[in-house]
Amino acid sequence: MWVKQISVFLENKSGRLAAVTRILGNEGINIRALSIADTSDFGILRLIVDDPAKAYSKLKEGGITVSETEVIAVEIPDTPGGLASVLDILDAGGANIEYLYAFVSKSSGNALVLMKVEDLDKAAAALKANNIPVPGAEQVYNI
Amino acid sequence: MGYWNQEYECMPVEQRQELQLERLQSLVKRLYENVPHYQRAFRAISLRPGDVQSLDDLKRLPFTTKDDLRQAYPFGLFATPLKSIVRVHASSGTTGKPTVVGYTKDDVETWSEVMARTLACAGVTSDDIMQIAYGYGLFTGGLGVHYGAEKLGATVVPVSVGNTKRQVMLMEDFGTTVLACTPSYALHLAEVLQESNIDPSRIRLRIGVFGAEPWSYALGREIEQKLGVISIDIFGLSEIIGPGVASECPYNMGLHLFDDHFLPEIIDPDTGEQLPYGQKGELVITTLTKQGFPLLRYRTRDVTVLHPEPCPCGRTHVRMSRIMGRTDDMLIIRGVNVFPSQIETALLELGQVEPHYLLVVDRKGNLDTIEIWVEVSEKVFKDEVRHLEKLEKTMQREIEGILGIGVKVKLVEPKTIERSQGKAKRIVDRREVYKEG
């Protein structure tokens, strides 16, 4: 049920991001959301795509260093204070967030926040107890 | 021209050859009797010590390699009991273990003698104030130059390497006249000096005694201009004795190799065949007088040419050109010997990364830098920045621990380091240290 995120190691040199996205494009894989964490030497590209299993194997075939990570998706009303209230809940529930990124869903108009947390079950339980919607993986891939 | 020991430095060549033969015969006998490694090597070619009848017989004797030294770690090649060894030094080896060398009291005396000759050859006298900015410790540079300078009677300032601001302060306050350090550090010092508010007329430097790494004449001229010194190249290696094997004189005719103590040859590195004077090849040295750690036909892996003609300075020692390259993949970085295999060992011991790496050596603002590019395999890749940065730091610490110098590890994508057919290309050296001009 967790959302599978594809993470890619990128060296800091021109053309690398283009190379990765071209592989996905050629295979008809659609990118739903992405974020990049970067340092002076390298970056990590994080992707949510419509077919993570295929993306993983095609990138690997293309000689790219890739890994699969499970993240949790949280639907938040696209209003001021929306994210803060969710973070408060996770904080109170003792769920430690490694990183997060967000995008706005075309269909619902709500913000969708993707979070990498230490303990997925714990985070999900805290959110559910507070009636915050946690969309399933398929739902996120097909937004 | 100030000699330290005119009798030996200006000895007629024929007379020196007699001395060399006498010393070679005594060396071979000592090695045969005291060092099992050499006894085995002589027996393998059915050679008895008495068979050495002329200097020409030298080419029949077995070589000694860095690998022999490694296998004898730590004291296996010592020719005297440890009790008579008064000092050990060590330099980095090709793998994790260093190469250990030992000196008896007599050896320390010999070392001081040849080092005093080196300094006298450079033009240093007992009136000089000499700042020694080579590293002190297991490295032979600091203490080797130190003993020679004291023997010569110069006023020694044993400041060792580093803390450049303090070096500059002492240089001004003490009125240092001779600077001894690596050429790259000299250039660094020159720039720190220029950036300071010190009145140039308060700097009394006149001679720079530079060694422990190869350097071009162009770099020498730059240092001379910036520091107001004449620059003298000195040569040595810890296996042979340390600094004090050969030195330039102000005539700039190559380095005078003190061949009454160190018998040089040039060989073809592939066939091992001895080459005549004037031909370029690998320098091989036999230590004629050392007691504690004598070596027969040690393959230095340094490439140079020997010249027999005497120098206008009057010394009759054979001269060698500045080192022109290496026959192995050793790098000299900030005066420290670095072998790619040491880095490979460190990486493999960590067991986390692929053995695909590239060493990128450069000179930034006069200081050598070394970057180690390592491919990130799927095995180690995690999607968190801190995890990868920790991996970089771990590798960095491990490698620094083995090499003893600062390095930077850079993670790169897999398959980006060139796979060559046959011998892997492991090194990119952008410094052009062996370039002439």
Coordinates of C-alpha atoms in Angstrom, one line a residue:
Chain A
M1 CA 0.0 0.0 0.0
W2 CA 3.0 2.4 0.4
V3 CA 3.8 4.6 -2.5
K4 CA 7.0 3.4 -4.3
Q5 CA 9.3 6.2 -5.1
I6 CA 12.2 5.8 -7.5
S7 CA 15.4 7.4 -6.4
V8 CA 18.3 8.1 -8.8
F9 CA 21.9 9.0 -8.1
L10 CA 23.0 12.0 -10.3
E11 CA 26.4 13.3 -10.7
N12 CA 26.6 17.1 -10.8
K13 CA 27.3 17.5 -14.5
S14 CA 25.3 18.7 -17.4
G15 CA 22.9 16.5 -19.2
R16 CA 22.4 13.9 -16.4
L17 CA 18.8 14.8 -15.6
A18 CA 17.9 14.9 -19.2
A19 CA 19.4 11.5 -19.8
V20 CA 17.3 10.0 -17.0
T21 CA 14.0 11.6 -18.0
R22 CA 14.7 10.7 -21.6
I23 CA 14.8 7.0 -20.7
L24 CA 11.5 7.3 -18.9
G25 CA 9.9 9.2 -21.8
N26 CA 11.0 6.7 -24.4
E27 CA 9.5 3.9 -22.3
G28 CA 6.2 5.8 -22.1
I29 CA 6.5 6.3 -18.3
N30 CA 4.9 9.4 -17.0
I31 CA 6.4 11.4 -14.2
R32 CA 3.8 12.4 -11.5
A33 CA 6.0 14.3 -9.1
L34 CA 9.7 14.9 -8.6
S35 CA 12.2 16.5 -6.3
I36 CA 16.0 16.8 -6.3
A37 CA 18.2 16.9 -3.2
D38 CA 21.6 18.2 -4.1
T39 CA 25.1 18.7 -2.6
S40 CA 28.1 20.3 -4.3
D41 CA 29.1 17.0 -5.8
F42 CA 26.0 15.0 -6.5
G43 CA 22.2 15.0 -6.4
I44 CA 19.5 12.6 -5.7
L45 CA 16.5 12.7 -8.0
R46 CA 13.3 11.4 -6.4
L47 CA 10.4 10.4 -8.7
I48 CA 6.8 9.3 -8.5
V49 CA 5.8 7.7 -11.8
D50 CA 2.8 5.8 -13.1
D51 CA 4.7 2.5 -13.3
P52 CA 7.5 2.3 -10.7
A53 CA 8.4 -1.3 -11.4
K54 CA 9.0 -0.6 -15.1
A55 CA 10.8 2.7 -14.4
Y56 CA 13.1 0.8 -12.0
S57 CA 14.1 -1.9 -14.4
K58 CA 14.4 0.4 -17.4
L59 CA 16.6 2.9 -15.6
K60 CA 18.7 0.0 -14.3
E61 CA 19.1 -1.4 -17.8
G62 CA 20.2 2.1 -18.8
G63 CA 23.1 1.9 -16.4
I64 CA 21.7 4.4 -13.9
T65 CA 22.1 3.9 -10.1
V66 CA 18.6 3.6 -8.9
S67 CA 16.7 2.4 -5.8
E68 CA 13.2 2.0 -4.7
T69 CA 12.0 3.7 -1.5
E70 CA 8.7 3.5 0.2
V71 CA 7.1 6.8 1.0
I72 CA 3.7 7.8 2.4
A73 CA 1.3 10.1 0.6
V74 CA -0.9 12.5 2.5
E75 CA -3.8 14.5 1.1
I76 CA -4.0 18.0 2.5
P77 CA -6.5 20.8 1.7
D78 CA -4.8 23.4 -0.4
T79 CA -5.3 26.1 2.1
P80 CA -3.0 28.1 4.4
G81 CA -2.0 26.1 7.5
G82 CA -2.9 22.8 5.8
L83 CA 0.6 21.4 6.0
A84 CA 1.3 22.7 9.4
S85 CA -1.6 20.9 11.0
V86 CA -0.5 17.6 9.4
L87 CA 3.0 18.0 10.6
D88 CA 1.8 18.7 14.1
I89 CA -0.1 15.4 14.1
L90 CA 3.0 13.5 12.9
D91 CA 5.1 15.2 15.4
A92 CA 2.7 14.4 18.2
G93 CA 2.6 10.8 17.0
G94 CA 6.4 10.6 17.1
A95 CA 6.9 10.1 13.4
N96 CA 10.2 11.5 12.3
I97 CA 10.3 12.9 8.7
E98 CA 13.4 12.5 6.6
Y99 CA 12.2 14.7 3.8
L100 CA 9.1 15.7 1.9
Y101 CA 7.9 17.3 -1.2
A102 CA 4.4 18.2 -2.5
F103 CA 2.4 18.8 -5.6
V104 CA -1.2 19.8 -6.3
S105 CA -3.5 17.1 -7.6
K106 CA -5.3 18.0 -10.8
S107 CA -8.4 16.0 -10.0
S108 CA -9.1 16.8 -6.4
G109 CA -7.5 20.2 -6.2
N110 CA -5.9 19.1 -2.9
A111 CA -2.2 19.2 -2.2
L112 CA -0.5 15.8 -2.1
V113 CA 2.5 15.6 0.2
L114 CA 5.0 12.7 -0.2
M115 CA 6.9 12.0 2.9
K116 CA 9.8 9.7 3.7
V117 CA 9.4 8.8 7.4
E118 CA 11.3 6.4 9.6
D119 CA 8.3 4.4 10.6
L120 CA 5.6 4.3 7.9
D121 CA 3.1 2.3 10.1
K122 CA 3.4 4.7 13.0
A123 CA 2.9 7.8 10.7
A124 CA -0.1 6.2 8.9
A125 CA -1.7 5.3 12.3
A126 CA -1.3 8.9 13.6
L127 CA -2.8 10.3 10.4
K128 CA -5.7 7.9 10.3
A129 CA -6.5 8.6 13.9
N130 CA -6.9 12.2 13.0
N131 CA -9.0 11.5 9.9
I132 CA -6.3 12.7 7.5
P133 CA -6.7 10.9 4.1
V134 CA -3.8 8.7 3.2
P135 CA -4.3 7.7 -0.5
G136 CA -3.1 4.3 -1.6
A137 CA -0.3 3.7 -4.0
E138 CA -2.4 3.0 -7.2
Q139 CA -4.3 6.2 -6.5
V140 CA -1.1 8.3 -6.4
Y141 CA 0.4 6.7 -9.5
N142 CA -2.7 7.6 -11.5
I143 CA -3.4 11.1 -10.4
Chain B
M1 CA 83.1 26.8 -4.2
G2 CA 82.6 25.4 -0.7
Y3 CA 83.2 21.7 -0.4
W4 CA 82.4 19.8 2.7
N5 CA 84.8 16.9 2.0
Q6 CA 87.0 17.9 -0.8
E7 CA 89.1 14.7 -0.7
Y8 CA 86.1 12.6 -1.5
E9 CA 84.1 15.0 -3.6
C10 CA 86.9 15.8 -6.0
M11 CA 88.6 12.5 -5.9
P12 CA 90.1 11.4 -9.3
V13 CA 87.6 9.0 -10.9
E14 CA 89.9 6.0 -11.1
Q15 CA 90.7 6.3 -7.5
R16 CA 87.0 6.5 -6.6
Q17 CA 86.4 3.4 -8.7
E18 CA 88.9 1.5 -6.6
L19 CA 87.2 2.7 -3.5
Q20 CA 83.8 1.7 -4.9
L21 CA 85.0 -1.8 -5.8
E22 CA 86.5 -2.3 -2.3
R23 CA 83.3 -1.1 -0.7
L24 CA 81.1 -3.2 -3.1
Q25 CA 83.1 -6.3 -2.2
S26 CA 82.7 -5.7 1.5
L27 CA 79.0 -5.0 1.1
V28 CA 78.3 -8.2 -0.8
K29 CA 80.2 -10.2 1.9
R30 CA 78.2 -8.5 4.6
L31 CA 74.9 -9.1 2.8
Y32 CA 75.7 -12.7 2.2
E33 CA 76.7 -13.3 5.8
N34 CA 73.9 -11.3 7.5
V35 CA 70.8 -11.1 5.4
P36 CA 69.0 -14.4 4.6
H37 CA 67.2 -12.7 1.7
Y38 CA 70.5 -12.0 -0.1
Q39 CA 72.0 -15.3 0.8
R40 CA 69.1 -17.0 -0.9
A41 CA 69.3 -14.7 -3.9
F42 CA 73.1 -15.3 -4.3
R43 CA 72.7 -19.0 -4.0
A44 CA 69.9 -19.1 -6.5
I45 CA 72.4 -17.8 -9.1
S46 CA 75.4 -19.8 -7.6
L47 CA 77.2 -16.6 -6.8
R48 CA 79.8 -16.4 -4.0
P49 CA 80.8 -13.1 -2.5
G50 CA 84.4 -13.7 -3.8
D51 CA 83.1 -13.7 -7.4
V52 CA 82.8 -9.9 -7.4
Q53 CA 86.1 -9.0 -8.9
S54 CA 85.4 -5.7 -10.7
L55 CA 82.7 -3.0 -10.8
D56 CA 81.6 -4.6 -14.1
D57 CA 80.5 -7.7 -12.0
L58 CA 77.8 -5.4 -10.5
K59 CA 75.4 -6.3 -13.4
R60 CA 75.5 -10.0 -12.4
L61 CA 74.2 -9.2 -8.9
P62 CA 70.5 -9.5 -8.1
F63 CA 68.2 -6.5 -7.9
T64 CA 66.3 -5.4 -4.8
T65 CA 62.7 -4.2 -5.3
K66 CA 60.1 -2.4 -3.2
D67 CA 58.3 -5.7 -3.1
D68 CA 61.3 -7.3 -1.4
L69 CA 61.2 -4.6 1.2
R70 CA 57.5 -5.1 1.7
Q71 CA 57.9 -8.9 2.2
A72 CA 60.7 -8.2 4.7
Y73 CA 58.4 -5.9 6.8
P74 CA 59.4 -4.6 9.3
F75 CA 63.1 -5.5 10.0
G76 CA 63.7 -8.6 7.7
L77 CA 66.4 -6.9 5.5
F78 CA 68.4 -5.3 8.4
A79 CA 72.0 -6.5 8.3
T80 CA 72.8 -5.8 11.9
P81 CA 71.1 -6.8 15.1
L82 CA 68.3 -4.5 16.2
K83 CA 70.4 -3.6 19.2
S84 CA 72.8 -1.6 17.0
I85 CA 70.0 0.2 15.2
V86 CA 69.6 3.6 16.7
R87 CA 66.9 5.0 14.5
V88 CA 64.1 3.8 12.2
H89 CA 62.2 5.8 9.6
A90 CA 59.3 4.7 7.4
S91 CA 57.7 5.7 4.2
S92 CA 54.4 4.7 2.7
G93 CA 54.5 1.3 1.0
T94 CA 52.6 0.1 -2.0
T95 CA 49.9 -1.5 0.3
G96 CA 48.8 -0.7 3.8
K97 CA 52.2 -1.4 5.4
P98 CA 55.0 1.2 5.3
T99 CA 58.6 0.5 4.2
V100 CA 60.9 0.6 7.2
V101 CA 64.5 1.6 7.2
G102 CA 67.0 1.4 10.0
Y103 CA 70.2 3.3 10.8
T104 CA 73.2 2.4 13.0
K105 CA 75.2 5.1 14.7
D106 CA 77.6 4.9 11.8
D107 CA 74.8 5.2 9.3
V108 CA 73.5 8.4 11.0
E109 CA 77.0 9.7 10.8
T110 CA 77.2 8.8 7.0
W111 CA 73.8 10.4 6.5
S112 CA 74.9 13.6 8.2
E113 CA 78.1 13.6 6.1
V114 CA 76.3 13.3 2.8
M115 CA 73.7 15.8 3.8
A116 CA 76.4 18.3 4.9
R117 CA 77.9 17.8 1.4
T118 CA 74.5 18.4 -0.1
L119 CA 74.1 21.7 1.7
A120 CA 77.7 22.8 1.0
C121 CA 77.1 21.9 -2.6
A122 CA 74.0 24.2 -2.5
G123 CA 76.1 27.0 -1.2
V124 CA 75.1 26.8 2.5
T125 CA 77.7 27.7 5.0
S126 CA 78.1 27.8 8.8
D127 CA 77.0 31.5 8.7
D128 CA 73.6 30.6 7.5
I129 CA 70.3 30.5 9.4
M130 CA 68.5 27.6 8.0
Q131 CA 64.7 27.0 8.4
I132 CA 63.9 23.4 7.9
A133 CA 60.3 23.1 6.8
Y134 CA 60.3 19.5 5.8
G135 CA 58.2 17.2 7.9
Y136 CA 59.9 15.8 11.0
G137 CA 59.0 12.3 12.2
L138 CA 58.9 9.0 10.4
F139 CA 59.5 10.9 7.1
T140 CA 63.3 11.2 6.4
G141 CA 63.1 14.7 5.1
G142 CA 63.1 16.8 8.3
L143 CA 65.6 14.9 10.5
G144 CA 67.8 14.0 7.5
V145 CA 68.4 17.7 6.5
H146 CA 68.5 18.6 10.2
Y147 CA 71.5 16.4 11.0
G148 CA 73.4 17.6 7.9
A149 CA 72.7 21.3 8.7
E150 CA 74.0 20.9 12.3
K151 CA 77.1 19.0 11.0
L152 CA 77.7 21.9 8.6
G153 CA 77.4 24.3 11.5
A154 CA 74.5 26.3 10.2
T155 CA 72.0 27.8 12.7
V156 CA 69.1 25.4 12.5
V157 CA 65.5 26.4 12.9
P158 CA 63.6 23.0 13.0
V159 CA 60.2 24.4 12.3
S160 CA 58.9 21.3 10.3
V161 CA 56.1 21.7 7.8
G162 CA 52.9 23.7 8.1
N163 CA 51.7 26.7 10.0
T164 CA 52.7 29.0 7.2
K165 CA 52.0 32.3 9.0
R166 CA 54.4 31.3 11.8
Q167 CA 57.0 30.2 9.2
V168 CA 56.8 33.7 7.6
M169 CA 57.1 35.4 11.0
L170 CA 60.2 33.4 12.0
M171 CA 61.7 34.0 8.6
E172 CA 61.4 37.8 9.2
D173 CA 62.3 37.8 12.9
F174 CA 65.2 35.4 12.7
G175 CA 66.6 36.6 9.4
T176 CA 66.4 33.1 7.9
T177 CA 68.9 32.8 4.9
V178 CA 68.2 29.3 3.8
L179 CA 64.9 27.6 3.4
A180 CA 64.6 23.8 3.0
C181 CA 61.2 22.3 2.1
T182 CA 59.3 20.8 -0.8
P183 CA 59.1 23.1 -3.9
S184 CA 55.3 23.3 -3.8
Y185 CA 55.4 24.4 -0.1
A186 CA 58.1 27.0 -1.0
L187 CA 55.7 28.5 -3.6
H188 CA 52.9 28.5 -1.0
L189 CA 55.2 30.2 1.5
A190 CA 56.1 32.8 -1.2
E191 CA 52.5 33.7 -1.7
V192 CA 51.7 33.9 2.0
L193 CA 54.7 36.2 2.3
Q194 CA 53.5 38.4 -0.6
E195 CA 50.1 38.7 1.0
S196 CA 51.5 39.7 4.4
N197 CA 52.6 43.3 5.3
I198 CA 56.2 42.3 5.7
D199 CA 58.7 44.7 4.2
P200 CA 60.6 42.6 1.5
S201 CA 63.9 44.1 2.6
R202 CA 63.4 42.3 6.0
I203 CA 63.5 38.9 4.3
R204 CA 67.1 37.8 4.0
L205 CA 66.6 34.4 2.2
R206 CA 69.3 33.6 -0.4
I207 CA 69.1 29.8 -1.0
G208 CA 66.2 27.4 -1.3
V209 CA 67.0 23.7 -0.8
F210 CA 64.1 21.9 -2.4
G211 CA 63.4 18.2 -2.8
A212 CA 61.2 15.2 -1.9
E213 CA 59.1 15.7 -5.0
P214 CA 59.7 16.3 -8.7
W215 CA 59.5 19.9 -10.0
S216 CA 60.1 21.7 -13.2
Y217 CA 62.6 24.4 -14.0
A218 CA 59.7 26.7 -14.7
L219 CA 58.4 26.2 -11.1
G220 CA 62.0 26.8 -9.9
R221 CA 62.2 30.1 -11.7
E222 CA 58.9 31.2 -10.2
I223 CA 60.1 30.4 -6.7
E224 CA 63.4 32.1 -7.3
Q225 CA 61.7 35.3 -8.4
K226 CA 59.1 35.3 -5.6
L227 CA 61.5 34.5 -2.7
G228 CA 64.7 36.0 -4.0
V229 CA 66.6 32.8 -3.7
I230 CA 68.6 30.5 -5.9
S231 CA 66.8 27.2 -6.0
I232 CA 68.7 23.9 -5.6
D233 CA 67.3 20.5 -6.3
I234 CA 68.3 17.8 -3.9
F235 CA 67.5 14.1 -4.3
G236 CA 67.2 11.2 -2.0
L237 CA 64.9 8.4 -1.0
S238 CA 64.3 6.8 2.3
E239 CA 65.2 3.3 1.1
I240 CA 68.7 4.5 0.2
I241 CA 69.3 6.9 3.1
G242 CA 66.8 9.8 2.8
P243 CA 67.8 13.2 1.5
G244 CA 71.5 13.4 0.8
V245 CA 71.9 11.1 -2.2
A246 CA 72.5 13.8 -4.8
S247 CA 72.4 17.6 -5.0
E248 CA 72.7 20.3 -7.6
C249 CA 75.3 23.0 -7.3
P250 CA 74.9 26.6 -8.5
Y251 CA 76.3 25.6 -11.9
N252 CA 73.0 23.9 -12.7
M253 CA 74.6 20.9 -14.4
G254 CA 72.4 18.3 -12.9
L255 CA 72.7 16.6 -9.5
H256 CA 76.0 15.4 -8.1
L257 CA 75.4 11.9 -6.9
F258 CA 77.6 11.0 -4.0
D259 CA 78.9 7.8 -5.6
D260 CA 81.5 7.0 -3.0
H261 CA 78.5 6.0 -0.8
F262 CA 75.8 5.3 -3.4
L263 CA 76.7 3.4 -6.6
P264 CA 74.3 4.3 -9.4
E265 CA 73.4 2.5 -12.6
I266 CA 70.8 3.1 -15.2
I267 CA 68.9 0.1 -16.5
D268 CA 66.2 -0.6 -19.0
P269 CA 63.2 -1.1 -16.8
D270 CA 61.8 -3.9 -19.0
T271 CA 64.8 -6.0 -19.5
G272 CA 66.9 -5.1 -16.5
E273 CA 69.9 -4.6 -18.7
Q274 CA 72.5 -2.0 -17.7
L275 CA 72.5 1.1 -20.0
P276 CA 75.5 3.2 -20.8
Y277 CA 76.0 6.8 -19.6
G278 CA 73.8 9.3 -21.4
Q279 CA 70.9 6.9 -21.9
K280 CA 67.6 7.4 -20.2
G281 CA 66.3 4.7 -17.9
E282 CA 65.6 3.6 -14.4
L283 CA 67.9 4.6 -11.7
V284 CA 69.3 1.7 -9.6
I285 CA 71.4 2.4 -6.5
T286 CA 73.6 0.2 -4.4
T287 CA 74.4 1.5 -0.9
L288 CA 78.1 1.0 -0.6
T289 CA 78.6 2.0 3.1
K290 CA 75.4 1.6 4.9
Q291 CA 75.5 -0.9 7.8
G292 CA 72.0 -1.3 9.3
F293 CA 69.9 -1.4 6.1
P294 CA 72.2 -1.9 3.1
L295 CA 70.6 -2.5 -0.3
L296 CA 72.0 -4.1 -3.4
R297 CA 70.9 -2.7 -6.7
Y298 CA 67.7 -1.1 -5.4
R299 CA 65.3 -0.3 -8.2
T300 CA 64.2 3.3 -7.4
R301 CA 61.6 3.4 -10.3
D302 CA 62.8 6.9 -10.9
V303 CA 63.7 7.7 -14.5
T304 CA 66.8 9.8 -15.3
V305 CA 70.1 10.0 -17.2
L306 CA 73.7 9.7 -15.7
H307 CA 76.5 12.0 -17.0
P308 CA 80.2 11.1 -16.2
E309 CA 81.8 14.4 -17.3
P310 CA 83.0 16.5 -14.3
C311 CA 81.3 19.8 -13.4
P312 CA 83.0 23.2 -13.4
C313 CA 82.5 23.2 -9.6
G314 CA 85.3 20.7 -9.4
R315 CA 83.3 17.7 -8.0
T316 CA 84.0 14.5 -9.9
H317 CA 80.9 12.7 -8.8
V318 CA 78.7 11.3 -11.5
R319 CA 75.9 13.6 -12.3
M320 CA 72.2 12.8 -12.8
S321 CA 69.5 14.8 -14.6
R322 CA 66.5 15.9 -12.6
I323 CA 64.0 13.0 -12.3
M324 CA 62.1 12.7 -15.5
G325 CA 59.3 10.3 -14.5
R326 CA 58.5 7.0 -12.9
T327 CA 58.4 3.4 -14.2
D328 CA 55.6 2.6 -11.8
D329 CA 52.4 4.5 -10.9
M330 CA 53.7 6.1 -7.8
L331 CA 52.6 9.7 -7.2
I332 CA 54.3 12.2 -5.0
I333 CA 51.8 14.5 -3.4
R334 CA 53.0 17.2 -1.1
G335 CA 56.2 15.2 -0.7
V336 CA 54.4 12.1 0.3
N337 CA 54.6 8.9 -1.8
V338 CA 51.2 7.7 -2.9
F339 CA 50.5 4.4 -4.6
P340 CA 47.1 3.9 -6.2
S341 CA 47.2 0.3 -4.8
Q342 CA 47.1 1.8 -1.3
I343 CA 43.8 3.6 -2.1
E344 CA 42.4 0.5 -3.7
T345 CA 43.2 -1.5 -0.6
A346 CA 41.5 1.0 1.6
L347 CA 38.4 1.0 -0.6
L348 CA 38.2 -2.8 -0.8
E349 CA 38.6 -3.1 2.9
L350 CA 35.6 -1.0 3.4
G351 CA 33.8 -3.5 1.2
Q352 CA 31.1 -1.1 0.2
V353 CA 32.1 0.2 -3.1
E354 CA 33.1 -1.2 -6.5
P355 CA 36.9 -1.1 -7.1
H356 CA 36.3 1.4 -9.9
Y357 CA 38.1 4.6 -8.9
L358 CA 40.1 7.4 -10.4
L359 CA 42.7 9.6 -8.7
V360 CA 42.6 13.1 -9.9
V361 CA 45.7 15.0 -8.9
D362 CA 45.9 18.7 -9.4
R363 CA 47.7 21.7 -8.0
K364 CA 45.4 24.4 -6.7
G365 CA 47.0 27.6 -5.5
N366 CA 50.4 25.8 -5.3
L367 CA 49.3 23.0 -3.1
D368 CA 48.7 19.5 -4.5
T369 CA 45.2 18.2 -4.2
I370 CA 44.0 14.7 -4.6
E371 CA 40.5 13.7 -5.4
I372 CA 39.3 10.1 -5.4
W373 CA 36.4 9.5 -7.7
V374 CA 34.4 6.4 -6.7
E375 CA 31.5 4.9 -8.5
V376 CA 28.3 4.6 -6.6
S377 CA 26.9 1.1 -7.0
E378 CA 23.4 0.1 -6.3
K379 CA 24.7 -1.8 -3.3
V380 CA 25.5 1.4 -1.4
F381 CA 23.1 3.8 -2.9
K382 CA 20.4 5.0 -0.5
D383 CA 18.2 7.9 -1.3
E384 CA 19.3 10.1 1.6
V385 CA 21.9 12.7 1.2
R386 CA 23.3 12.2 4.7
H387 CA 23.8 8.5 4.0
L388 CA 25.9 9.3 0.9
E389 CA 27.8 12.1 2.6
K390 CA 28.6 9.7 5.5
L391 CA 29.9 7.2 3.0
E392 CA 32.2 9.8 1.4
K393 CA 33.5 10.8 4.9
T394 CA 34.1 7.2 5.9
M395 CA 36.1 6.6 2.7
Q396 CA 38.0 9.8 3.1
R397 CA 39.0 9.0 6.7
E398 CA 40.1 5.5 5.8
I399 CA 42.3 6.7 2.9
E400 CA 43.7 9.6 4.9
G401 CA 44.6 7.2 7.7
I402 CA 46.7 5.2 5.2
L403 CA 48.2 8.0 3.2
G404 CA 48.7 10.5 5.9
I405 CA 47.6 13.4 3.7
G406 CA 44.2 15.0 3.2
V407 CA 42.1 13.8 0.3
K408 CA 38.6 14.4 -1.1
V409 CA 36.3 11.6 -2.1
K410 CA 33.8 12.3 -4.8
L411 CA 31.0 10.0 -5.7
V412 CA 30.3 9.5 -9.4
E413 CA 27.8 7.6 -11.4
P414 CA 28.6 4.0 -12.3
K415 CA 30.4 3.2 -15.5
T416 CA 31.6 6.8 -15.8
I417 CA 35.2 5.8 -15.0
E418 CA 36.8 4.6 -18.2
R419 CA 37.3 0.8 -18.4
S420 CA 40.5 0.4 -20.4
Q421 CA 41.6 -2.7 -22.1
G422 CA 44.4 -4.2 -20.0
K423 CA 46.0 -1.8 -17.6
A424 CA 43.3 0.3 -15.9
K425 CA 43.7 4.0 -16.1
R426 CA 43.7 5.1 -12.5
I427 CA 45.4 8.4 -12.5
V428 CA 44.8 11.8 -14.0
D429 CA 47.7 14.1 -13.0
R430 CA 47.1 17.6 -14.1
R431 CA 50.2 19.0 -12.5
E432 CA 52.7 18.2 -15.3
V433 CA 55.5 17.9 -12.7
Y434 CA 57.9 16.2 -15.1
K435 CA 57.5 18.8 -17.8
E436 CA 60.7 20.6 -18.8
G437 CA 61.0 24.3 -19.4

